[in-house]
PDB file of C-alpha atoms in Angstrom:
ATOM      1  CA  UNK Y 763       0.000   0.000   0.000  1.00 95.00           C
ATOM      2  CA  UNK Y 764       1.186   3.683  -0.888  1.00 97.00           C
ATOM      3  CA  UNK Y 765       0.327   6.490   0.875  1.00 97.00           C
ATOM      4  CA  UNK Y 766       0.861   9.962   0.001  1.00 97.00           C
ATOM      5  CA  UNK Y 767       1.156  13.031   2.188  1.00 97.00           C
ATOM      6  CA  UNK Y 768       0.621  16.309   0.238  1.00 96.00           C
ATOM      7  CA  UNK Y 769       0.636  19.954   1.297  1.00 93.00           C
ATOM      8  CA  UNK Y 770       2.370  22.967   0.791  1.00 93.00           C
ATOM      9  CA  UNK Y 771       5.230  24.578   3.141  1.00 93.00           C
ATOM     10  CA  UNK Y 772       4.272  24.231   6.790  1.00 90.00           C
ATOM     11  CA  UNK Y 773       1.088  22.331   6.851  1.00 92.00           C
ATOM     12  CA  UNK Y 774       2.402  19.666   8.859  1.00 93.00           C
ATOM     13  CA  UNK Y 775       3.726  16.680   6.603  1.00 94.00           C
ATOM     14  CA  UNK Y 776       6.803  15.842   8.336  1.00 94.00           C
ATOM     15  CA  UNK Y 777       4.999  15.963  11.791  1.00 95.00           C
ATOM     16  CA  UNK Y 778       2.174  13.623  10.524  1.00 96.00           C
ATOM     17  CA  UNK Y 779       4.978  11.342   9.160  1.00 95.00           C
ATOM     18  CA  UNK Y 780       6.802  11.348  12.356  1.00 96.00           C
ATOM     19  CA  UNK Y 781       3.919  10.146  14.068  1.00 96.00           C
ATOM     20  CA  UNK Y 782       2.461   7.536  11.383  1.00 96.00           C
ATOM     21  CA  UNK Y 783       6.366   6.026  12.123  1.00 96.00           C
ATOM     22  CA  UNK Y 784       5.894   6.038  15.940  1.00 95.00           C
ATOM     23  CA  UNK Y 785       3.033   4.146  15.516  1.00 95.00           C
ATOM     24  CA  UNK Y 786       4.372   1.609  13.091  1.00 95.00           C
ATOM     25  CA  UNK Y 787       7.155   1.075  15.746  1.00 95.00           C
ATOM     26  CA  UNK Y 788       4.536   0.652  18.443  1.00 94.00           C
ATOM     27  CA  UNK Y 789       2.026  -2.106  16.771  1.00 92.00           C
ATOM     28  CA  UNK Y 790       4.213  -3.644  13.622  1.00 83.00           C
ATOM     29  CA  UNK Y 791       7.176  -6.147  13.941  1.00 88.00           C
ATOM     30  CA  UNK Y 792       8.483  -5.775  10.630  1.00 92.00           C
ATOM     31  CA  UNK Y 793      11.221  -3.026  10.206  1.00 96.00           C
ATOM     32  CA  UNK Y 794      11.069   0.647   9.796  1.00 97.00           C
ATOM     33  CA  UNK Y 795      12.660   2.547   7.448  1.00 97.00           C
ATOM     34  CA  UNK Y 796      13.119   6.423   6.961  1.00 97.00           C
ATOM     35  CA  UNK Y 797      14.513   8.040   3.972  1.00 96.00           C
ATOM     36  CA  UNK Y 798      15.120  11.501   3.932  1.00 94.00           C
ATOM     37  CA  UNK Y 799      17.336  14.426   1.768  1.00 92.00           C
ATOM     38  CA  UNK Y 800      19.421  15.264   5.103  1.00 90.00           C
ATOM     39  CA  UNK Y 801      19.511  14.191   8.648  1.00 87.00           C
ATOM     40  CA  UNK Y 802      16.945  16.414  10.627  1.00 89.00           C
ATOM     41  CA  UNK Y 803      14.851  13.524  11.447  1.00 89.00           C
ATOM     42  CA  UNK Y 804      17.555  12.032  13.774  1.00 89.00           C
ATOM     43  CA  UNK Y 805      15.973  13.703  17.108  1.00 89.00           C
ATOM     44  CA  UNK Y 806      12.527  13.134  15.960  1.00 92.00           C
ATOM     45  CA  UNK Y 807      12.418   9.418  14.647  1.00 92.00           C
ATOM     46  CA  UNK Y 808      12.981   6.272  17.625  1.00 93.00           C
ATOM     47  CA  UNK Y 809      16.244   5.099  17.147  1.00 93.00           C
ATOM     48  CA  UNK Y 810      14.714   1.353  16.489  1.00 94.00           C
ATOM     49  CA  UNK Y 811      13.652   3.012  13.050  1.00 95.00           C
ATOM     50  CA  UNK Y 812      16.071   2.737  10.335  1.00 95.00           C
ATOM     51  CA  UNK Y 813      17.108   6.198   9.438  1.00 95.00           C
ATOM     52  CA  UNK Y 814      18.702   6.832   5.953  1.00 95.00           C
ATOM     53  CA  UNK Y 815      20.378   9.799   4.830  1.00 94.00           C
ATOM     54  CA  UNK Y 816      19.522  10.198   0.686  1.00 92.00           C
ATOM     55  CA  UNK Y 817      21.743  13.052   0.214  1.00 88.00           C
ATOM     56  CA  UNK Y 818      24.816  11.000   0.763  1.00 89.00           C
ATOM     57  CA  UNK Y 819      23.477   8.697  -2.411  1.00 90.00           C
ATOM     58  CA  UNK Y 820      22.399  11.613  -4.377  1.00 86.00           C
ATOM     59  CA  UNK Y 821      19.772  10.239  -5.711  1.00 90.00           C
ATOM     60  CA  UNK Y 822      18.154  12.666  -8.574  1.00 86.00           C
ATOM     61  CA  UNK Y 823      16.278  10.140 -10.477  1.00 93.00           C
ATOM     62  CA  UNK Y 824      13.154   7.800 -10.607  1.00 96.00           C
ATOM     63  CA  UNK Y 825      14.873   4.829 -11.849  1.00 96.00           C
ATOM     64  CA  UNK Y 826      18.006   5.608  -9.182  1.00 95.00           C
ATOM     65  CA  UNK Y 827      15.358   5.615  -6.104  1.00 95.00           C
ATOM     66  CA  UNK Y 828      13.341   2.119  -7.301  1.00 97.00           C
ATOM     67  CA  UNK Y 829      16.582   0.699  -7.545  1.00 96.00           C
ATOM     68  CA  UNK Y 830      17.413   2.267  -4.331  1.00 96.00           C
ATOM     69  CA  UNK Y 831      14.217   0.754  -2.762  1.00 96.00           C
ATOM     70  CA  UNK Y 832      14.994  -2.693  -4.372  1.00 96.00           C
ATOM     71  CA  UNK Y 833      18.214  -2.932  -2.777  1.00 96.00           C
ATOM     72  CA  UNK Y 834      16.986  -2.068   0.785  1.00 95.00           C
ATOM     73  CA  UNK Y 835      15.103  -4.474   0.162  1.00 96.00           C
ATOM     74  CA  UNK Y 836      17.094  -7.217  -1.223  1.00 95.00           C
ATOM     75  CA  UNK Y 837      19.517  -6.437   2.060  1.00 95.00           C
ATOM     76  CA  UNK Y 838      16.377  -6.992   4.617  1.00 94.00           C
ATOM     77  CA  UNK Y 839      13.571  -9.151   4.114  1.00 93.00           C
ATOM     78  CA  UNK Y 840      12.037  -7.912   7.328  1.00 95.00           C
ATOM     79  CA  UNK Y 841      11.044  -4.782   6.333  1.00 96.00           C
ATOM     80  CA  UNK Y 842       7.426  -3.663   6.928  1.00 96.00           C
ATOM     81  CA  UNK Y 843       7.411   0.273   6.551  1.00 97.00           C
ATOM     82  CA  UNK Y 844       8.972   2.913   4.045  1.00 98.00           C
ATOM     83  CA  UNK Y 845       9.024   6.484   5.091  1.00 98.00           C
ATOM     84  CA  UNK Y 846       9.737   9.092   2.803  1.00 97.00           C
ATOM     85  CA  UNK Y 847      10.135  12.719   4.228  1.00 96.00           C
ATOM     86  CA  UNK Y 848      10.024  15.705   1.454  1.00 94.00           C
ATOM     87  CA  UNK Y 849       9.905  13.228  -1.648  1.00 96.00           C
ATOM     88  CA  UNK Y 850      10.745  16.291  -3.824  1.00 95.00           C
ATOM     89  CA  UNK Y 851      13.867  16.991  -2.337  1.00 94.00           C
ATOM     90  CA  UNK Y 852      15.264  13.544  -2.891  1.00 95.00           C
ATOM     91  CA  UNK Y 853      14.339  13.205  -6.298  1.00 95.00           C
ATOM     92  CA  UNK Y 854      14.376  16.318  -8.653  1.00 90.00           C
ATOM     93  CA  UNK Y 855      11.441  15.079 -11.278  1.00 92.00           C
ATOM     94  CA  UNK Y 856       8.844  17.014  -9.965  1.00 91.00           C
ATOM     95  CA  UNK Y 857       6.688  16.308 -13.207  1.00 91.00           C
ATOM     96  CA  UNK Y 858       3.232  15.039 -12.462  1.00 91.00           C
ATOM     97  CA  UNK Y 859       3.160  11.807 -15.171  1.00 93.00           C
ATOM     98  CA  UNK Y 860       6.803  10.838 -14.284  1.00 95.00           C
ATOM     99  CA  UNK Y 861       5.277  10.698 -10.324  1.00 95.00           C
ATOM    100  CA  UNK Y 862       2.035   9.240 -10.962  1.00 95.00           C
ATOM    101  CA  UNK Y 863       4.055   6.310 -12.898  1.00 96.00           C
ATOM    102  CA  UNK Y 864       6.237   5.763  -9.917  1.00 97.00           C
ATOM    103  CA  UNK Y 865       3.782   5.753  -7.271  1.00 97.00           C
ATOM    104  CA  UNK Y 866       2.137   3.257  -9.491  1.00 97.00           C
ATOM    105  CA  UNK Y 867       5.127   1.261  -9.720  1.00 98.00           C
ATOM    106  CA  UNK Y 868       5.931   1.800  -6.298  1.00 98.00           C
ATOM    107  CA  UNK Y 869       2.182   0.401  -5.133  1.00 97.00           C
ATOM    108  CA  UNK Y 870       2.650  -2.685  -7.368  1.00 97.00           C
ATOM    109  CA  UNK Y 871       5.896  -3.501  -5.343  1.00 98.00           C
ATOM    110  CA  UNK Y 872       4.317  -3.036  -2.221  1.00 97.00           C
ATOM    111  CA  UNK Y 873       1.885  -5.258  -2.870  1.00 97.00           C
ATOM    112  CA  UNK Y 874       4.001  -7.680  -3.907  1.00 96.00           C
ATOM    113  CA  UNK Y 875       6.433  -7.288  -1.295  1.00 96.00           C
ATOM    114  CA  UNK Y 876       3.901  -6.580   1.649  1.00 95.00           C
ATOM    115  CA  UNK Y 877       5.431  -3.287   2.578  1.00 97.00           C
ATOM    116  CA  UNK Y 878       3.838   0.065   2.954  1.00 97.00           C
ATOM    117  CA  UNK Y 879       5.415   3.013   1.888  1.00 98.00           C
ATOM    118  CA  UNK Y 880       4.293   6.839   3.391  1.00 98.00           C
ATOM    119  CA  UNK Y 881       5.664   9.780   0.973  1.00 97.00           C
ATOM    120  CA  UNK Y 882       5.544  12.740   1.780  1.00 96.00           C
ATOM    121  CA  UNK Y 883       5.506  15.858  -0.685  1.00 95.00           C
ATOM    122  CA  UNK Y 884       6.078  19.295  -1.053  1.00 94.00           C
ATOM    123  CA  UNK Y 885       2.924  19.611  -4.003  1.00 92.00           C
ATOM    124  CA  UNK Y 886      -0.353  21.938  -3.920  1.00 91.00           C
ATOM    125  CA  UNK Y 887      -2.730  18.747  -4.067  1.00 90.00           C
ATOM    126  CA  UNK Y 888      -5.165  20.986  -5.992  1.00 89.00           C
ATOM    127  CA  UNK Y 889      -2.759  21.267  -8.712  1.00 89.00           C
ATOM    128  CA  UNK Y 890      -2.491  17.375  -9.296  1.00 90.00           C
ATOM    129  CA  UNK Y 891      -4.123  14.726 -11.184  1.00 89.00           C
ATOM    130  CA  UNK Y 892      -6.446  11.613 -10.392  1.00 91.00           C
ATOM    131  CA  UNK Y 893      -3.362   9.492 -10.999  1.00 90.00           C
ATOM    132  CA  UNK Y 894      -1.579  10.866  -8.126  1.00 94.00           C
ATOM    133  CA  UNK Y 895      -4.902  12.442  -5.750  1.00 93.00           C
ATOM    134  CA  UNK Y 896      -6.036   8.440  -5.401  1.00 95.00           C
ATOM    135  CA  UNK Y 897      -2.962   7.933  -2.718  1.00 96.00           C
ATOM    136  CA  UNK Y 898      -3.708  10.442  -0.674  1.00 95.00           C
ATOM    137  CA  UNK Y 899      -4.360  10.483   2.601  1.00 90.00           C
TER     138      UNK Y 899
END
């Protein structure tokens, strides 16, 4: 399952996130994962979550970040829950099709992997299509 957190500057995202990952900690067993641009997360996110530092990989790309999420998961079977805090940041693209494909893509892995992923993202969701509005939350 994919989840998307939209909203502009300051509405919250990263908070919400923050506290959809507290409560994966508290009820799942699987692993947590957090992936975001730079490490500001590091006082806010339980240190049983797995917090990853994208800058360091500069990732830029769509196909760099599903490769990226293949090999986390190739390296740990275990994992339950994907964070992503400020999707934008980590991956330039900000065109609407390119997105709506990967967060297609991205829902077809978790399905077949059993893993649900939270994005979050910087992105008026008035300005954005049906392809991308139906993984809202």
């Amino acid at each position: 399952m994919v989840k998307l957190i939209m909203g502009l500057k300051g509405s919250g995202k990263t908070k919400r996130l923050v506290d959809m990952v507290r409560e994966a900690l508290a009820k799942e067993n699987g692993d947590v994962v957090v992936i975001e641009k730079e490490k500001k997360l590091t006082y806010d996110i339980p240190y049983q979550a797995r917090l990853i530092e994208a800058g360091a990989y500069d990732i830029g790309s769509y196909e760099f970040i599903k490769g990226f999420i293949c090999g986390l998961h190739s390296g740990n079977y275990d994992i339950s829950h994907v964070y992503v805090d400020n999707f934008f940041k980590i991956v330039s693209n900000k065109d609407s099709v390119a997105f709506g494909e990967f967060l297609d893509w991205l829902n077809n892995f978790s399905a077949r992997e059993n893993i649900e992923f939270v994005i979050s993202a910087t992105v008026d969701p008035d300005t954005v299509g049906e392809a991308i509005r139906k993984y809202m939350i």
